[in-house]
Amino acid sequence: MNLIDVKNLLFKYKMYSGEKEEVIEHTAIDNISLSIKKGDFVGILGHNGSGKSTLAKQLAALLKPSSGVIYVGGMDTAKEEQILDIRKTAGLVFQNPDNQLIGNIVEEDVAFGPENMGIPAEEIEMRITKALASTGMTAYREASPGALSGGQKQRIAIARSLAMNPDVMLFDEPTSALDPEMVGEVLELMKELAKSGMTMVVVTHEMGFAREVATRVLFIDDGKIQEQNAPKEFFENPQNPRLKEFLSKVL
Ligand code: ADP
Ligand code: MG
């Protein structure tokens, strides 16, 4: 069974236009189909505004399809009664480390998800210890998130997601908002996660990283998957003209 199955996903943002005095629609995802298996590392590339974040939010069930269907761990993201179970299955780490941490101390942030799931205290304790150890943040358990560097905050955001024991982790440009010297530690941690067998879907502008770690790379443009391939093929022998142009700019 696939961990994630996306079939003919279409998504339109609806916005009220004061000028036109009507609701206008904007198609951000235009008929995407996609399957992700256990152990896959899918890198997602594309220009700004191409629909990458919208897709990540769809996979995390933060947005519902306008049409089409998404199964995460076999569960339909459009079904409200399964949202909690979907949250246990797929966790999303966002771009900005500052908007994700809300606790007074690190431990509270890492415990937040499991507590909401009603997990017993002893088990939560074990999960916090494990998540902090695997992100190299054990020493910061009692620290205030506000006192951490951007890279450390992002590692805690990852620990927070790990504490849910997810089957798949989703990342939306997890290093784009970091100072350059912090990027490496977060990418290194993500590599370790991938090596440990975690299934990962990563929207990124880090081409070297995508090429090295991904099992498959997708190029999204205009809300569509324009090309997908193994990294070597993807980077060395792109077919789609827009991908060629994109790569010529970023490489
Ligand atoms: P990316 O992450 O690739 O930069 P997004 O998924 O954020 O792209 O955006 C895809 C398209 O949807 C863009 O045209 C963007 O302007 C539009 N969009 C994104 N978020 C919203 C929103 N909340 N309301 C309306 N339009 C949006
Ligand atoms: Mg984005």
CSV table of C-alpha atoms and ligand atoms in Angstrom, one decimal:
chain,number,residue,atom,x,y,z
A,1,MET,CA,0.0,0.0,0.0
A,2,ASN,CA,1.2,3.5,-0.7
A,3,LEU,CA,1.6,5.8,2.3
A,4,ILE,CA,0.2,8.7,0.3
A,5,ASP,CA,-2.0,8.6,-2.8
A,6,VAL,CA,-3.1,11.7,-4.5
A,7,LYS,CA,-5.6,11.3,-7.3
A,8,ASN,CA,-6.5,14.2,-9.7
A,9,LEU,CA,-6.1,16.8,-7.0
A,10,LEU,CA,-7.5,20.2,-7.9
A,11,PHE,CA,-7.4,23.1,-5.5
A,12,LYS,CA,-8.7,26.6,-5.8
A,13,TYR,CA,-8.2,29.4,-3.3
A,14,LYS,CA,-11.4,31.4,-2.9
A,15,MET,CA,-10.9,35.1,-2.2
A,16,TYR,CA,-13.3,37.9,-1.9
A,17,SER,CA,-12.5,40.8,-4.2
A,18,GLY,CA,-13.8,44.1,-2.8
A,19,GLU,CA,-13.2,45.7,-6.1
A,20,LYS,CA,-15.3,43.2,-8.1
A,21,GLU,CA,-17.6,42.6,-5.1
A,22,GLU,CA,-17.5,38.9,-5.7
A,23,VAL,CA,-15.6,35.8,-4.7
A,24,ILE,CA,-12.8,35.1,-7.1
A,25,GLU,CA,-11.0,31.7,-7.5
A,26,HIS,CA,-7.4,31.0,-8.1
A,27,THR,CA,-6.3,27.5,-9.1
A,28,ALA,CA,-3.2,26.6,-7.2
A,29,ILE,CA,-3.2,22.9,-7.8
A,30,ASP,CA,-4.2,21.7,-11.2
A,31,ASN,CA,-4.8,18.0,-11.5
A,32,ILE,CA,-1.9,16.4,-9.6
A,33,SER,CA,-1.7,12.7,-9.1
A,34,LEU,CA,1.1,11.3,-7.0
A,35,SER,CA,2.0,8.2,-5.0
A,36,ILE,CA,4.5,8.0,-2.2
A,37,LYS,CA,5.7,4.7,-0.8
A,38,LYS,CA,7.3,3.9,2.6
A,39,GLY,CA,11.0,4.9,2.5
A,40,ASP,CA,10.6,7.3,-0.4
A,41,PHE,CA,12.3,10.7,-0.2
A,42,VAL,CA,10.5,13.0,-2.6
A,43,GLY,CA,12.1,16.3,-3.3
A,44,ILE,CA,9.8,19.0,-4.7
A,45,LEU,CA,11.2,21.9,-6.7
A,46,GLY,CA,9.6,24.8,-8.4
A,47,HIS,CA,9.4,28.6,-8.7
A,48,ASN,CA,7.7,30.8,-6.1
A,49,GLY,CA,4.0,30.6,-6.5
A,50,SER,CA,4.0,27.3,-8.4
A,51,GLY,CA,1.9,25.5,-5.7
A,52,LYS,CA,4.5,23.7,-3.6
A,53,SER,CA,3.3,25.0,-0.2
A,54,THR,CA,-0.3,24.4,-1.2
A,55,LEU,CA,0.5,20.8,-2.0
A,56,ALA,CA,2.4,20.3,1.2
A,57,LYS,CA,-0.6,21.7,3.1
A,58,GLN,CA,-2.9,19.4,1.2
A,59,LEU,CA,-0.8,16.3,2.1
A,60,ALA,CA,-0.9,17.4,5.8
A,61,ALA,CA,-4.7,17.8,5.6
A,62,LEU,CA,-4.5,21.5,6.5
A,63,LEU,CA,-6.3,22.2,3.2
A,64,LYS,CA,-9.0,20.1,1.6
A,65,PRO,CA,-9.2,19.2,-2.1
A,66,SER,CA,-11.6,21.2,-4.2
A,67,SER,CA,-11.9,18.0,-6.2
A,68,GLY,CA,-9.9,14.8,-6.4
A,69,VAL,CA,-8.9,12.8,-3.4
A,70,ILE,CA,-5.9,12.4,-1.1
A,71,TYR,CA,-5.3,9.3,1.0
A,72,VAL,CA,-2.7,9.5,3.8
A,73,GLY,CA,-2.1,6.1,5.4
A,74,GLY,CA,-5.3,5.0,3.6
A,75,MET,CA,-7.3,7.8,5.2
A,76,ASP,CA,-9.2,10.3,3.1
A,77,THR,CA,-8.1,13.8,4.1
A,78,ALA,CA,-11.5,15.2,3.3
A,79,LYS,CA,-13.1,13.2,6.1
A,80,GLU,CA,-13.1,15.3,9.2
A,81,GLU,CA,-13.4,12.4,11.6
A,82,GLN,CA,-10.1,11.1,10.5
A,83,ILE,CA,-8.1,14.3,10.9
A,84,LEU,CA,-6.6,13.3,14.2
A,85,ASP,CA,-5.4,10.0,12.8
A,86,ILE,CA,-4.0,11.8,9.7
A,87,ARG,CA,-2.1,14.2,12.0
A,88,LYS,CA,-0.5,11.2,13.7
A,89,THR,CA,0.5,9.8,10.3
A,90,ALA,CA,1.9,12.9,8.5
A,91,GLY,CA,3.6,15.9,10.2
A,92,LEU,CA,4.5,19.1,8.5
A,93,VAL,CA,7.5,21.3,9.3
A,94,PHE,CA,7.2,24.8,8.0
A,95,GLN,CA,9.7,27.3,6.6
A,96,ASN,CA,9.7,29.8,9.4
A,97,PRO,CA,11.0,28.5,12.7
A,98,ASP,CA,9.6,31.4,14.7
A,99,ASN,CA,5.9,30.7,14.0
A,100,GLN,CA,6.0,27.0,15.0
A,101,LEU,CA,7.1,27.0,18.6
A,102,ILE,CA,4.6,28.2,21.2
A,103,GLY,CA,5.7,26.6,24.5
A,104,ASN,CA,7.5,28.4,27.4
A,105,ILE,CA,10.2,25.7,27.3
A,106,VAL,CA,11.3,23.3,24.6
A,107,GLU,CA,9.8,20.3,26.4
A,108,GLU,CA,6.3,21.7,26.2
A,109,ASP,CA,6.6,22.2,22.5
A,110,VAL,CA,7.7,18.6,21.9
A,111,ALA,CA,5.0,17.3,24.2
A,112,PHE,CA,2.2,19.3,22.6
A,113,GLY,CA,1.2,16.9,19.9
A,114,PRO,CA,1.2,13.7,22.0
A,115,GLU,CA,-0.7,15.5,24.7
A,116,ASN,CA,-3.4,16.5,22.3
A,117,MET,CA,-3.6,12.9,21.2
A,118,GLY,CA,-4.2,11.8,24.8
A,119,ILE,CA,-1.1,9.7,25.1
A,120,PRO,CA,-0.2,8.6,28.7
A,121,ALA,CA,2.3,10.7,30.5
A,122,GLU,CA,5.0,8.0,30.7
A,123,GLU,CA,4.9,7.4,27.0
A,124,ILE,CA,5.0,11.2,26.3
A,125,GLU,CA,8.1,11.3,28.5
A,126,MET,CA,9.8,8.6,26.5
A,127,ARG,CA,8.9,10.3,23.2
A,128,ILE,CA,10.3,13.7,24.3
A,129,THR,CA,13.6,12.0,25.4
A,130,LYS,CA,13.8,10.2,22.1
A,131,ALA,CA,12.8,13.1,19.8
A,132,LEU,CA,15.3,15.4,21.5
A,133,ALA,CA,18.1,12.8,21.3
A,134,SER,CA,17.5,12.2,17.6
A,135,THR,CA,17.6,15.9,16.8
A,136,GLY,CA,20.7,16.5,19.0
A,137,MET,CA,18.7,18.9,21.3
A,138,THR,CA,18.7,17.0,24.6
A,139,ALA,CA,20.7,19.7,26.3
A,140,TYR,CA,18.0,22.3,25.5
A,141,ARG,CA,15.0,20.5,27.0
A,142,GLU,CA,14.4,23.2,29.6
A,143,ALA,CA,15.5,26.1,27.3
A,144,SER,CA,13.1,28.8,26.2
A,145,PRO,CA,12.5,28.4,22.5
A,146,GLY,CA,12.9,32.2,22.0
A,147,ALA,CA,16.5,31.9,23.2
A,148,LEU,CA,17.4,29.3,20.5
A,149,SER,CA,19.1,30.0,17.1
A,150,GLY,CA,17.0,29.6,14.0
A,151,GLY,CA,18.7,26.2,13.3
A,152,GLN,CA,18.0,25.0,16.8
A,153,LYS,CA,14.4,26.1,16.5
A,154,GLN,CA,14.0,24.2,13.3
A,155,ARG,CA,15.5,21.1,15.0
A,156,ILE,CA,12.9,21.5,17.8
A,157,ALA,CA,10.2,21.8,15.2
A,158,ILE,CA,11.4,18.5,13.7
A,159,ALA,CA,11.6,17.0,17.2
A,160,ARG,CA,8.0,18.1,17.7
A,161,SER,CA,6.9,16.3,14.6
A,162,LEU,CA,8.9,13.2,15.5
A,163,ALA,CA,7.2,13.0,18.9
A,164,MET,CA,4.0,12.2,17.0
A,165,ASN,CA,5.7,9.0,15.7
A,166,PRO,CA,4.7,9.9,12.1
A,167,ASP,CA,4.9,7.5,9.2
A,168,VAL,CA,5.8,10.4,6.8
A,169,MET,CA,7.3,13.8,7.5
A,170,LEU,CA,6.6,16.7,5.2
A,171,PHE,CA,8.9,19.8,5.0
A,172,ASP,CA,8.1,23.1,3.4
A,173,GLU,CA,11.4,24.8,2.6
A,174,PRO,CA,12.7,24.1,6.1
A,175,THR,CA,16.0,26.0,5.6
A,176,SER,CA,14.8,28.9,3.5
A,177,ALA,CA,14.3,31.2,6.4
A,178,LEU,CA,17.6,30.3,8.1
A,179,ASP,CA,20.9,32.2,8.2
A,180,PRO,CA,23.3,30.5,5.9
A,181,GLU,CA,25.4,29.1,8.7
A,182,MET,CA,22.4,27.3,10.2
A,183,VAL,CA,21.3,25.5,7.0
A,184,GLY,CA,23.9,22.7,7.2
A,185,GLU,CA,22.8,21.4,10.7
A,186,VAL,CA,19.2,21.1,9.6
A,187,LEU,CA,20.0,19.4,6.3
A,188,GLU,CA,22.3,17.1,8.1
A,189,LEU,CA,19.5,16.1,10.5
A,190,MET,CA,17.2,15.5,7.6
A,191,LYS,CA,19.7,13.3,6.0
A,192,GLU,CA,20.0,11.2,9.2
A,193,LEU,CA,16.2,10.9,9.3
A,194,ALA,CA,16.2,9.7,5.7
A,195,LYS,CA,18.9,7.2,6.5
A,196,SER,CA,16.9,5.9,9.4
A,197,GLY,CA,14.2,5.0,6.9
A,198,MET,CA,11.8,7.9,7.5
A,199,THR,CA,9.5,8.6,4.5
A,200,MET,CA,10.0,12.2,3.6
A,201,VAL,CA,8.5,14.8,1.3
A,202,VAL,CA,10.6,17.9,1.1
A,203,VAL,CA,9.9,21.2,-0.7
A,204,THR,CA,13.3,22.7,-1.0
A,205,HIS,CA,15.6,25.1,-3.0
A,206,GLU,CA,18.6,23.1,-1.8
A,207,MET,CA,19.5,21.5,-5.1
A,208,GLY,CA,22.6,19.7,-3.9
A,209,PHE,CA,20.7,18.2,-1.0
A,210,ALA,CA,17.8,17.1,-3.2
A,211,ARG,CA,20.2,15.5,-5.6
A,212,GLU,CA,22.1,13.7,-2.9
A,213,VAL,CA,19.3,12.5,-0.7
A,214,ALA,CA,16.1,12.2,-2.8
A,215,THR,CA,14.9,9.0,-4.3
A,216,ARG,CA,12.7,11.0,-6.6
A,217,VAL,CA,12.5,14.7,-7.5
A,218,LEU,CA,9.4,16.5,-8.8
A,219,PHE,CA,9.2,19.8,-10.6
A,220,ILE,CA,6.0,21.7,-10.1
A,221,ASP,CA,5.0,24.6,-12.2
A,222,ASP,CA,1.6,26.3,-12.6
A,223,GLY,CA,0.1,23.8,-10.1
A,224,LYS,CA,1.1,20.8,-12.2
A,225,ILE,CA,3.8,18.2,-11.9
A,226,GLN,CA,5.8,19.0,-15.1
A,227,GLU,CA,8.4,16.4,-14.5
A,228,GLN,CA,9.5,13.7,-12.1
A,229,ASN,CA,12.5,11.4,-12.1
A,230,ALA,CA,15.3,9.9,-10.2
A,231,PRO,CA,17.7,12.7,-9.1
A,232,LYS,CA,20.5,11.9,-11.5
A,233,GLU,CA,18.2,11.9,-14.6
A,234,PHE,CA,16.2,14.9,-13.3
A,235,PHE,CA,19.3,17.1,-12.9
A,236,GLU,CA,21.4,15.8,-15.8
A,237,ASN,CA,18.8,15.2,-18.4
A,238,PRO,CA,15.7,17.4,-17.8
A,239,GLN,CA,13.1,17.2,-20.6
A,240,ASN,CA,10.5,19.8,-19.8
A,241,PRO,CA,11.5,23.2,-21.2
A,242,ARG,CA,10.4,25.0,-18.0
A,243,LEU,CA,12.5,22.7,-15.9
A,244,LYS,CA,15.5,23.3,-18.1
A,245,GLU,CA,15.1,27.0,-17.7
A,246,PHE,CA,14.6,26.6,-13.9
A,247,LEU,CA,17.7,24.5,-13.5
A,248,SER,CA,19.8,26.8,-15.7
A,249,LYS,CA,18.9,29.6,-13.2
A,250,VAL,CA,19.4,27.8,-10.0
A,251,LEU,CA,22.3,25.5,-10.6
B,1,ADP,P1,4.8,28.1,-3.6
B,1,ADP,O1,4.9,27.4,-2.3
B,1,ADP,O2,5.3,27.2,-4.7
B,1,ADP,O3,5.5,29.4,-3.7
B,1,ADP,P2,2.0,28.5,-3.1
B,1,ADP,O4,1.4,27.1,-2.9
B,1,ADP,O5,2.3,29.2,-1.8
B,1,ADP,O6,3.3,28.4,-4.0
B,1,ADP,O7,1.0,29.3,-3.9
B,1,ADP,C1,0.4,28.8,-5.2
B,1,ADP,C2,-0.5,29.9,-5.7
B,1,ADP,O8,-1.6,30.1,-4.9
B,1,ADP,C3,0.2,31.3,-5.9
B,1,ADP,O9,-0.3,31.9,-7.0
B,1,ADP,C4,-0.2,32.0,-4.6
B,1,ADP,O10,-0.3,33.4,-4.9
B,1,ADP,C5,-1.6,31.4,-4.4
B,1,ADP,N1,-2.0,31.4,-3.0
B,1,ADP,C6,-1.2,30.9,-2.0
B,1,ADP,N2,-1.8,31.0,-0.8
B,1,ADP,C7,-3.0,31.7,-1.0
B,1,ADP,C8,-4.1,32.1,-0.2
B,1,ADP,N3,-4.1,31.9,1.1
B,1,ADP,N4,-5.1,32.7,-0.8
B,1,ADP,C9,-5.1,33.0,-2.1
B,1,ADP,N5,-4.1,32.6,-3.0
B,1,ADP,C10,-3.1,31.9,-2.4
B,2,MG,MG,5.9,28.0,-0.6
